[in-house]
mmCIF file of C-alpha atoms in Angstrom:
data_model
loop_
_atom_site.group_PDB
_atom_site.id
_atom_site.type_symbol
_atom_site.label_atom_id
_atom_site.label_comp_id
_atom_site.label_asym_id
_atom_site.label_seq_id
_atom_site.Cartn_x
_atom_site.Cartn_y
_atom_site.Cartn_z
ATOM 1 C CA UNK A 126 0.000 0.000 0.000
ATOM 2 C CA UNK A 127 1.278 3.461 -0.896
ATOM 3 C CA UNK A 128 2.090 6.070 1.712
ATOM 4 C CA UNK A 129 1.809 8.919 -0.810
ATOM 5 C CA UNK A 130 0.809 12.345 0.496
ATOM 6 C CA UNK A 131 -1.392 14.804 -1.382
ATOM 7 C CA UNK A 132 0.516 18.018 -2.166
ATOM 8 C CA UNK A 133 -2.509 20.225 -1.485
ATOM 9 C CA UNK A 134 -1.863 22.282 1.612
ATOM 10 C CA UNK A 135 1.868 22.838 1.001
ATOM 11 C CA UNK A 136 2.755 26.376 2.086
ATOM 12 C CA UNK A 137 5.476 28.918 1.373
ATOM 13 C CA UNK A 138 6.041 31.188 4.356
ATOM 14 C CA UNK A 139 8.105 34.364 4.542
ATOM 15 C CA UNK A 140 9.780 35.626 7.704
ATOM 16 C CA UNK A 141 9.496 39.158 9.035
ATOM 17 C CA UNK A 142 13.097 39.345 10.306
ATOM 18 C CA UNK A 143 11.972 39.883 13.906
ATOM 19 C CA UNK A 144 13.207 38.249 17.089
ATOM 20 C CA UNK A 145 11.530 35.873 17.484
ATOM 21 C CA UNK A 146 10.772 35.679 13.797
ATOM 22 C CA UNK A 147 7.176 35.386 12.653
ATOM 23 C CA UNK A 148 6.437 33.533 9.416
ATOM 24 C CA UNK A 149 3.394 34.352 7.299
ATOM 25 C CA UNK A 150 1.965 32.118 4.584
ATOM 26 C CA UNK A 151 2.088 33.698 1.123
ATOM 27 C CA UNK A 152 -1.575 33.746 0.105
ATOM 28 C CA UNK A 153 -3.189 32.061 -2.892
ATOM 29 C CA UNK A 154 -0.180 29.982 -4.030
ATOM 30 C CA UNK A 155 -1.294 27.335 -6.539
ATOM 31 C CA UNK A 156 1.926 25.652 -7.720
ATOM 32 C CA UNK A 157 5.367 25.115 -6.191
ATOM 33 C CA UNK A 158 8.422 23.535 -7.810
ATOM 34 C CA UNK A 159 11.818 23.104 -6.219
ATOM 35 C CA UNK A 160 14.262 23.828 -4.754
ATOM 36 C CA UNK A 161 16.437 22.431 -7.530
ATOM 37 C CA UNK A 162 19.233 21.167 -5.183
ATOM 38 C CA UNK A 163 22.238 20.444 -7.420
ATOM 39 C CA UNK A 164 25.887 19.654 -6.713
ATOM 40 C CA UNK A 165 28.620 20.880 -9.017
ATOM 41 C CA UNK A 166 31.085 18.414 -10.482
ATOM 42 C CA UNK A 167 34.799 19.172 -10.381
ATOM 43 C CA UNK A 168 36.741 17.497 -13.165
ATOM 44 C CA UNK A 169 39.862 15.837 -11.752
ATOM 45 C CA UNK A 170 40.737 13.830 -14.871
ATOM 46 C CA UNK A 171 44.489 13.543 -15.333
ATOM 47 C CA UNK A 172 47.088 11.628 -17.337
ATOM 48 C CA UNK A 173 46.908 8.760 -14.831
ATOM 49 C CA UNK A 174 43.097 8.394 -14.972
ATOM 50 C CA UNK A 175 42.332 4.698 -15.614
ATOM 51 C CA UNK A 176 41.571 3.811 -19.250
ATOM 52 C CA UNK A 177 41.357 7.494 -20.187
ATOM 53 C CA UNK A 178 38.061 7.841 -18.348
ATOM 54 C CA UNK A 179 36.812 11.050 -16.865
ATOM 55 C CA UNK A 180 37.021 11.377 -13.079
ATOM 56 C CA UNK A 181 35.053 13.823 -10.958
ATOM 57 C CA UNK A 182 34.658 14.786 -7.343
ATOM 58 C CA UNK A 183 31.619 16.557 -5.990
ATOM 59 C CA UNK A 184 31.922 20.254 -5.210
ATOM 60 C CA UNK A 185 29.529 22.727 -3.649
ATOM 61 C CA UNK A 186 25.798 22.166 -3.355
ATOM 62 C CA UNK A 187 23.571 24.811 -4.891
ATOM 63 C CA UNK A 188 19.954 24.859 -3.788
ATOM 64 C CA UNK A 189 19.215 26.933 -6.877
ATOM 65 C CA UNK A 190 15.684 28.181 -7.216
ATOM 66 C CA UNK A 191 12.164 27.528 -6.098
ATOM 67 C CA UNK A 192 9.436 28.607 -8.499
ATOM 68 C CA UNK A 193 5.890 29.279 -7.445
ATOM 69 C CA UNK A 194 2.731 30.735 -8.898
ATOM 70 C CA UNK A 195 -0.684 31.745 -7.711
ATOM 71 C CA UNK A 196 -3.622 34.103 -7.827
ATOM 72 C CA UNK A 197 -2.412 37.711 -7.509
ATOM 73 C CA UNK A 198 -4.303 39.847 -4.989
ATOM 74 C CA UNK A 199 -2.716 43.353 -5.197
ATOM 75 C CA UNK A 200 -4.053 44.448 -1.789
ATOM 76 C CA UNK A 201 -3.097 41.276 0.118
ATOM 77 C CA UNK A 202 -0.384 41.991 2.686
ATOM 78 C CA UNK A 203 1.722 39.069 1.409
ATOM 79 C CA UNK A 204 1.503 40.313 -2.191
ATOM 80 C CA UNK A 205 1.398 44.113 -2.049
ATOM 81 C CA UNK A 206 3.977 46.841 -2.668
ATOM 82 C CA UNK A 207 4.087 47.914 1.012
ATOM 83 C CA UNK A 208 5.054 44.700 2.843
ATOM 84 C CA UNK A 209 4.427 41.830 0.413
ATOM 85 C CA UNK A 210 6.225 40.079 -2.433
ATOM 86 C CA UNK A 211 6.284 43.194 -4.605
ATOM 87 C CA UNK A 212 8.009 45.182 -1.832
ATOM 88 C CA UNK A 213 10.507 42.401 -1.035
ATOM 89 C CA UNK A 214 11.358 41.979 -4.722
ATOM 90 C CA UNK A 215 11.813 45.731 -5.278
ATOM 91 C CA UNK A 216 14.042 46.043 -2.186
ATOM 92 C CA UNK A 217 16.279 43.153 -3.279
ATOM 93 C CA UNK A 218 16.577 41.967 0.313
ATOM 94 C CA UNK A 219 17.305 38.465 1.561
ATOM 95 C CA UNK A 220 14.571 36.892 3.700
ATOM 96 C CA UNK A 221 14.029 33.684 5.617
ATOM 97 C CA UNK A 222 11.513 31.349 3.988
ATOM 98 C CA UNK A 223 9.876 28.097 4.982
ATOM 99 C CA UNK A 224 8.407 25.439 2.749
ATOM 100 C CA UNK A 225 5.895 23.518 4.897
ATOM 101 C CA UNK A 226 4.703 20.147 3.614
ATOM 102 C CA UNK A 227 1.238 18.765 4.468
ATOM 103 C CA UNK A 228 2.419 15.519 6.070
ATOM 104 C CA UNK A 229 1.425 14.504 9.609
ATOM 105 C CA UNK A 230 4.482 16.233 11.116
ATOM 106 C CA UNK A 231 4.297 19.341 8.886
ATOM 107 C CA UNK A 232 7.855 18.741 7.728
ATOM 108 C CA UNK A 233 9.476 22.140 7.181
ATOM 109 C CA UNK A 234 12.364 23.067 4.911
ATOM 110 C CA UNK A 235 13.849 26.443 5.905
ATOM 111 C CA UNK A 236 16.238 28.561 3.842
ATOM 112 C CA UNK A 237 17.246 32.129 2.987
ATOM 113 C CA UNK A 238 16.388 33.530 -0.434
ATOM 114 C CA UNK A 239 15.857 36.572 -2.593
ATOM 115 C CA UNK A 240 12.764 37.023 -4.731
ATOM 116 C CA UNK A 241 14.629 36.914 -8.038
ATOM 117 C CA UNK A 242 11.673 37.255 -10.400
ATOM 118 C CA UNK A 243 8.073 38.278 -9.945
ATOM 119 C CA UNK A 244 5.764 38.405 -12.961
ATOM 120 C CA UNK A 245 2.135 39.495 -12.722
ATOM 121 C CA UNK A 246 -0.103 38.166 -15.491
ATOM 122 C CA UNK A 247 -3.455 39.621 -16.566
ATOM 123 C CA UNK A 248 -4.814 37.476 -19.403
ATOM 124 C CA UNK A 249 -8.220 38.638 -20.651
ATOM 125 C CA UNK A 250 -9.923 35.292 -19.971
ATOM 126 C CA UNK A 251 -8.222 34.442 -16.684
ATOM 127 C CA UNK A 252 -7.725 35.706 -13.151
ATOM 128 C CA UNK A 253 -4.869 37.993 -12.135
ATOM 129 C CA UNK A 254 -1.964 35.676 -11.410
ATOM 130 C CA UNK A 255 1.745 35.705 -10.647
ATOM 131 C CA UNK A 256 4.875 33.642 -11.221
ATOM 132 C CA UNK A 257 7.758 34.024 -8.807
ATOM 133 C CA UNK A 258 11.250 32.654 -8.405
ATOM 134 C CA UNK A 259 13.136 32.451 -5.118
ATOM 135 C CA UNK A 260 16.947 32.319 -5.488
ATOM 136 C CA UNK A 261 18.153 30.375 -2.491
ATOM 137 C CA UNK A 262 21.432 31.318 -0.853
ATOM 138 C CA UNK A 263 23.271 29.112 1.632
ATOM 139 C CA UNK A 264 22.141 25.832 3.171
ATOM 140 C CA UNK A 265 18.702 24.601 4.167
ATOM 141 C CA UNK A 266 17.455 22.912 7.323
ATOM 142 C CA UNK A 267 14.732 20.298 7.673
ATOM 143 C CA UNK A 268 12.546 19.816 10.746
ATOM 144 C CA UNK A 269 9.464 17.730 11.489
#
């Protein structure tokens, strides 16, 4: 029997930088993808490499990006130009984020990131929506 977990209910939260820090769920998120967690390869191939085969060692991890999209509500405090995503993106400031999964323990992946891209879309036969990209910097931590 599968132990699969429905993704519905996954949350992206942004910290306010306070002590203690308060995290607020970014409203109306519909899709989340990432982080892309990748490790660079360092080529160490040399004249003594066996049978002329390439040799590598693993270098630094790069958590890369997390992309997300949702319904854009211009006056929502987590979206707006005063305190929300628009303001954070314009300021270019690093924030603490949490990705909270909907499992029994609410497993949480915490990291620091910049809002690298934020695109608002207004198609004539659709709702106002947004696409965003978080560029993660540094390591992440997992808690349950």
